[in-house]
PDB file of C-alpha atoms in Angstrom:
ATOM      1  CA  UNK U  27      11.055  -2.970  10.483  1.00  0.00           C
ATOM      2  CA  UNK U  28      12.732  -5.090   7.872  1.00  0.00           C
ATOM      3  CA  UNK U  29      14.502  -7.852   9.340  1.00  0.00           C
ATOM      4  CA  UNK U  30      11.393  -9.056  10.620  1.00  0.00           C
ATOM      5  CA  UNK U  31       9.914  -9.937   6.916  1.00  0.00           C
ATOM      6  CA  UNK U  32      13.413 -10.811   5.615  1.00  0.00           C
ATOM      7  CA  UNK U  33      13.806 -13.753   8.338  1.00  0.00           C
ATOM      8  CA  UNK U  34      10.291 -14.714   7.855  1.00  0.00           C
ATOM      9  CA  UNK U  35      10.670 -14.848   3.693  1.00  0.00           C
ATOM     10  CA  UNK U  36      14.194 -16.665   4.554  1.00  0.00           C
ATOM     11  CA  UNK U  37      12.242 -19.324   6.404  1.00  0.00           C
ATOM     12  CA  UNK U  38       9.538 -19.820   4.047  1.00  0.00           C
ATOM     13  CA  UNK U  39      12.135 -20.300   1.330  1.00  0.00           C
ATOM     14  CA  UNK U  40      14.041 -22.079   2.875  1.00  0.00           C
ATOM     15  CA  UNK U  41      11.648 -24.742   5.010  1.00  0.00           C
ATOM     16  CA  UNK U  42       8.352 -24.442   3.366  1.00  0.00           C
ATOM     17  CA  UNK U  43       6.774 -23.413   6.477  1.00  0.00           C
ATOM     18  CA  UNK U  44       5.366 -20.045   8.099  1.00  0.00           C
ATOM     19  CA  UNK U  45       2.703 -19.148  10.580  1.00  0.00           C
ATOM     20  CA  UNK U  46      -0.001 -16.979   9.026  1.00  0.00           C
ATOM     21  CA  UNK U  47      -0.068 -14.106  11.908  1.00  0.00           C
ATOM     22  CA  UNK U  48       3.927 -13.905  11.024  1.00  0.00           C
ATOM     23  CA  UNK U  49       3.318 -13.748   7.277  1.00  0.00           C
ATOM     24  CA  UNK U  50       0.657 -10.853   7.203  1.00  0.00           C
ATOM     25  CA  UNK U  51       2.008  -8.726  10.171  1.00  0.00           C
ATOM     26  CA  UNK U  52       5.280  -9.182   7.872  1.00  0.00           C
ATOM     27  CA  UNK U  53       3.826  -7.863   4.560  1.00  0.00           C
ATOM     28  CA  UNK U  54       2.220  -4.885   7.088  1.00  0.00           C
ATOM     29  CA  UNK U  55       5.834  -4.110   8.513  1.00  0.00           C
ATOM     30  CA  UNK U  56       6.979  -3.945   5.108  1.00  0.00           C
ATOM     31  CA  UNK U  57       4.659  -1.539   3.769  1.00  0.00           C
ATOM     32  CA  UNK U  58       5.001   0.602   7.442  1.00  0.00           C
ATOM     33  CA  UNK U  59       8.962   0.185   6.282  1.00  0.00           C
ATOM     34  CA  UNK U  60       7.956   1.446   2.799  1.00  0.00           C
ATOM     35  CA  UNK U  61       5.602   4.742   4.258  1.00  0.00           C
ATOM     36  CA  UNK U  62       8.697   5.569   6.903  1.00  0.00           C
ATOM     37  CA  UNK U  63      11.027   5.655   3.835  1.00  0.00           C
ATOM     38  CA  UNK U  64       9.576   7.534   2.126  1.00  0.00           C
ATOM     39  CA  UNK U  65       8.690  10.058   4.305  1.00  0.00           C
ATOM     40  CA  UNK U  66      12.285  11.242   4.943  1.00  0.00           C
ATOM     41  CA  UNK U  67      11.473  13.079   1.772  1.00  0.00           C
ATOM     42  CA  UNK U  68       9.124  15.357   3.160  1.00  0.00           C
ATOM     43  CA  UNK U  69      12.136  17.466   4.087  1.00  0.00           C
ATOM     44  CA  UNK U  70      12.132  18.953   0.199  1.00  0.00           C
ATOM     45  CA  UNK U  71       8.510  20.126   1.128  1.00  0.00           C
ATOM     46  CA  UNK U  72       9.673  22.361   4.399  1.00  0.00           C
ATOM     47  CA  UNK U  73       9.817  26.075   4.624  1.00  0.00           C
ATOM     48  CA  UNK U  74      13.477  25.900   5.000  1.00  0.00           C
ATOM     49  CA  UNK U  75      14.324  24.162   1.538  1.00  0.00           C
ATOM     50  CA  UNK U  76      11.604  26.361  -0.074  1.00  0.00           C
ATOM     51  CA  UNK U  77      12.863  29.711   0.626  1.00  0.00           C
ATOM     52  CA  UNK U  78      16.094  30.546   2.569  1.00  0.00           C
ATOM     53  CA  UNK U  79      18.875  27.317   1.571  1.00  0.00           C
ATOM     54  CA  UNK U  80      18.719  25.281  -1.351  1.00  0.00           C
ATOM     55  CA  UNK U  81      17.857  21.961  -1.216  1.00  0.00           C
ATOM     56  CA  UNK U  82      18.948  18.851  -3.829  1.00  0.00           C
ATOM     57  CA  UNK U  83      18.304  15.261  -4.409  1.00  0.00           C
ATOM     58  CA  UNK U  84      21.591  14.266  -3.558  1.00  0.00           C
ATOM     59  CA  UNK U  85      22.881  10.189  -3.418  1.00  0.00           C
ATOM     60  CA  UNK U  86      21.428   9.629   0.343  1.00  0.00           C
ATOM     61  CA  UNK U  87      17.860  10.881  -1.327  1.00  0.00           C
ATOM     62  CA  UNK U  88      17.580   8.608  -4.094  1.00  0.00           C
ATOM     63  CA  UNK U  89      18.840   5.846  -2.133  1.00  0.00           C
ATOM     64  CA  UNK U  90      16.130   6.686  -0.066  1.00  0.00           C
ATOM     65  CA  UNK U  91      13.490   6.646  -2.598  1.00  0.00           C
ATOM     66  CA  UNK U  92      15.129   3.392  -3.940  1.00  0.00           C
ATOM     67  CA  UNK U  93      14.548   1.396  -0.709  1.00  0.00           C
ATOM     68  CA  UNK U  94      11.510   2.747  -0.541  1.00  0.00           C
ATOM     69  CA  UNK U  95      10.460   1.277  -3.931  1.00  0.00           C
ATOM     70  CA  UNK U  96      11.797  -1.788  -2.789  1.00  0.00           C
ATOM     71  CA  UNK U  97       9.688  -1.923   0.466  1.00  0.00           C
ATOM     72  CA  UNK U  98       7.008  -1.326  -1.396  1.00  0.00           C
ATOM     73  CA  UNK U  99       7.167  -3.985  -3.973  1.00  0.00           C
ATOM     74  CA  UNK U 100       8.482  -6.860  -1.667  1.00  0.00           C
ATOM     75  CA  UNK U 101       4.980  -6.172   0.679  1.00  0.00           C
ATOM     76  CA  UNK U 102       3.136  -6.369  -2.520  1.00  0.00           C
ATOM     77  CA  UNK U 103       4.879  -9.813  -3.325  1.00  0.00           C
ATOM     78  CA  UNK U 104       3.993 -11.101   0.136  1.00  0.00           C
ATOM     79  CA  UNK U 105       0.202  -9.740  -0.623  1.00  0.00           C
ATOM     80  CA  UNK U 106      -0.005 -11.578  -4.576  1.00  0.00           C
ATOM     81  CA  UNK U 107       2.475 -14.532  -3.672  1.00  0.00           C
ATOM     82  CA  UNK U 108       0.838 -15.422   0.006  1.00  0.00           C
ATOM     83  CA  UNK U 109       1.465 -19.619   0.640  1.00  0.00           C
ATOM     84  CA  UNK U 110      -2.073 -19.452   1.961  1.00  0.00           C
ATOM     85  CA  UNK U 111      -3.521 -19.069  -0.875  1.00  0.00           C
ATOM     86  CA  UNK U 112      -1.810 -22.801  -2.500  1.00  0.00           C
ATOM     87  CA  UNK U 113      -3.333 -26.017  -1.247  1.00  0.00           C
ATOM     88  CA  UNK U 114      -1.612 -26.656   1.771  1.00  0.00           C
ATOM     89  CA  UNK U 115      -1.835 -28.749   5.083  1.00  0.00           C
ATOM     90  CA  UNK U 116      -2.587 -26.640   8.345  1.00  0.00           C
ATOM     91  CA  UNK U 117      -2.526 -27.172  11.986  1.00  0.00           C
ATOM     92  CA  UNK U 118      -3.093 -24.507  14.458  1.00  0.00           C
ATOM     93  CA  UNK U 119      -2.159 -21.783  12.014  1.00  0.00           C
ATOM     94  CA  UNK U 120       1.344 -23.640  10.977  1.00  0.00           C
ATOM     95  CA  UNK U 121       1.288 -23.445   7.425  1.00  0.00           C
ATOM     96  CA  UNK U 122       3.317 -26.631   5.613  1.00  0.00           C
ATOM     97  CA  UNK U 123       3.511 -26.628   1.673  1.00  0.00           C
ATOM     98  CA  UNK U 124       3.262 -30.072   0.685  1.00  0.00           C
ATOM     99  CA  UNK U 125       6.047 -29.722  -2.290  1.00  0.00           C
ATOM    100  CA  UNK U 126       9.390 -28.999  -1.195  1.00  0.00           C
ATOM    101  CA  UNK U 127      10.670 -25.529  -1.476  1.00  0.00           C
ATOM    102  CA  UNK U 128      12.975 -24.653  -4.555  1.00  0.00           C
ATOM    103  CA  UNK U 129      16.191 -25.091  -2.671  1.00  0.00           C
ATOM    104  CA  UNK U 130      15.434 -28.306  -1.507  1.00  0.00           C
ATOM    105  CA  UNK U 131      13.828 -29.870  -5.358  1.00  0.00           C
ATOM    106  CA  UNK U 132      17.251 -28.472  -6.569  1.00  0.00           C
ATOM    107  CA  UNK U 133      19.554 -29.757  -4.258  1.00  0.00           C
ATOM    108  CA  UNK U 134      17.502 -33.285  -4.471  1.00  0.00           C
ATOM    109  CA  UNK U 135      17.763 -33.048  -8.352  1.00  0.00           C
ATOM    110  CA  UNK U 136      21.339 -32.366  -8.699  1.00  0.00           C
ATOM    111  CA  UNK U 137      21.554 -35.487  -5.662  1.00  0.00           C
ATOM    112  CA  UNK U 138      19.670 -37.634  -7.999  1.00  0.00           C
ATOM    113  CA  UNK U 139      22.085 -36.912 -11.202  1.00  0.00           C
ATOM    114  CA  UNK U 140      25.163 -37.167  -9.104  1.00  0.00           C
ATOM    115  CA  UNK U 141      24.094 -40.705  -8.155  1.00  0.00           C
ATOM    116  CA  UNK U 142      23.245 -41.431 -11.648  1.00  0.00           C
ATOM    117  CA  UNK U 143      19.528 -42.189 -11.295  1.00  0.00           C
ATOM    118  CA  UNK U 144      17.403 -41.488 -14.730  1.00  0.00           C
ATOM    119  CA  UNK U 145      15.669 -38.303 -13.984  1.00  0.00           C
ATOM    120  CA  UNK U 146      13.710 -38.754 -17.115  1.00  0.00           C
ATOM    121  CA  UNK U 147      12.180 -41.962 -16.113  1.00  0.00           C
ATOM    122  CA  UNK U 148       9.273 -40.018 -13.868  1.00  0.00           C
ATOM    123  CA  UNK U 149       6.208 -39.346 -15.568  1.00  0.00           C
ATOM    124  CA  UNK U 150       5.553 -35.710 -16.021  1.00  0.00           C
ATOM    125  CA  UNK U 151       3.007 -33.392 -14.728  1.00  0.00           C
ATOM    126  CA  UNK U 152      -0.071 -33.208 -16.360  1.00  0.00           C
ATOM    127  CA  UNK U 153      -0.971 -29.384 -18.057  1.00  0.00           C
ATOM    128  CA  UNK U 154      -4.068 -27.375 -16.960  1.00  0.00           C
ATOM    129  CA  UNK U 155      -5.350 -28.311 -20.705  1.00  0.00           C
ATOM    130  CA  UNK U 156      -4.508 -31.652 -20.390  1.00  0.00           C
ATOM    131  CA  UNK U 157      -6.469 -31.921 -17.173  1.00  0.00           C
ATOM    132  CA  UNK U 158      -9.209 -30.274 -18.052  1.00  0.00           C
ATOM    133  CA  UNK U 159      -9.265 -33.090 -20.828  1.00  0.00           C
ATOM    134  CA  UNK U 160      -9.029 -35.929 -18.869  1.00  0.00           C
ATOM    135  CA  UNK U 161     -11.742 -34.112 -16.595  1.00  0.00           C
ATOM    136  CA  UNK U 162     -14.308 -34.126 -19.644  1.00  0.00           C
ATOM    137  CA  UNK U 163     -13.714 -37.595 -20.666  1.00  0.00           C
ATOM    138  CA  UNK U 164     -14.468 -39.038 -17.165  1.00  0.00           C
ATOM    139  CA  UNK U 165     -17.770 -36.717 -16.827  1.00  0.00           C
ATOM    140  CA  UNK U 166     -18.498 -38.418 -20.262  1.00  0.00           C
ATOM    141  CA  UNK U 167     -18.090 -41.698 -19.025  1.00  0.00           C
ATOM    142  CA  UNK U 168     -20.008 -41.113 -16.278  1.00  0.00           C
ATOM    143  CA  UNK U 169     -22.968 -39.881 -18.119  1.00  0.00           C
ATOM    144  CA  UNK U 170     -22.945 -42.603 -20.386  1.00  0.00           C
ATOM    145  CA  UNK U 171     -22.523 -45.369 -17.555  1.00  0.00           C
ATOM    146  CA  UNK U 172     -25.861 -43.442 -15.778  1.00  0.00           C
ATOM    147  CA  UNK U 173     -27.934 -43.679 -19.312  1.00  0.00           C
ATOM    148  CA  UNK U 174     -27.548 -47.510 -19.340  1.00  0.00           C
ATOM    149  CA  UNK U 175     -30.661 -49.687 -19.360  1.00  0.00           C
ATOM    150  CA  UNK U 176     -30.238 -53.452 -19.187  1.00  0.00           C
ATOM    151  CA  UNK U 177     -32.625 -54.981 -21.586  1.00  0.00           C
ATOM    152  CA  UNK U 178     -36.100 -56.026 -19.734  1.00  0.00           C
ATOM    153  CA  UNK U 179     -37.216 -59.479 -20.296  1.00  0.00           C
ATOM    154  CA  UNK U 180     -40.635 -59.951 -21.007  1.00  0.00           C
TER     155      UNK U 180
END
């Protein structure tokens, strides 16, 4: 149930592209991973361990209750982090991020300083704040172009 997910997260990170039938019926595999695991503790609740032998948590159970946790939280990634929720350009269900995926920026970056070229040239990003800014003082603009009169001759 888990390589599944793992090759499709590999090949999202690794080539910014997915197919969205993949990506959910991975994040479902996952959690069906994550209820499997943790049912092999449901031996502690038979008859058996209750009464006649005594039963422990020994290092096989809490491994088991450790992967478990881990299923659980790497379907609920896949559910809050989903690419299809980012802008992105789609055909047929492909999904293609238009930015590169962090592997690739990094290994361009560290190309780019090897070579010498002035990272510090480019122009930065613009904030959310700063945005929202610039937004305002074009809708301003805009309002004030559409108030105009041109003086009437008479």
């Amino acid at each position: 149930l888990g390589t599944i997910p793992l090759i499709v997260i590999g090949m999202y990170l690794g080539f910014s592209m997915t197919h969205k039938n993949l990506w959910i019926g991975s994040m479902w595999m996952l959690y069906m991973g994550f209820i499997c695991q943790i049912s092999t503790l449901s031996v502690f609740l038979l008859d058996l361990c209750q009464e006649e032998v005594e039963c422990s948590m020994g290092p096989g159970a809490w491994t088991s209750c450790i992967s478990s946790i881990v299923w659980f939280l790497l379907s609920i990634e896949m559910k809050i982090n989903s690419p299809f929720y980012q802008p992105v350009k789609s055909t047929d269900g492909v999904v293609v991020i238009e930015k590169d995926s962090p592997l690739i920026s990094g290994m361009k970056k560290l190309w780019r300083r090897i070579n010498g070229e002035d990272t510090a040239m480019t122009a930065p990003s613009l904030s959310r704040t700063a945005m929202k800014k610039q937004k305002e003082r074009i809708g301003k603009a805009e309002t004030e172009m559409s108030r105009y009169r041109p003086p009437e001759i008479v």
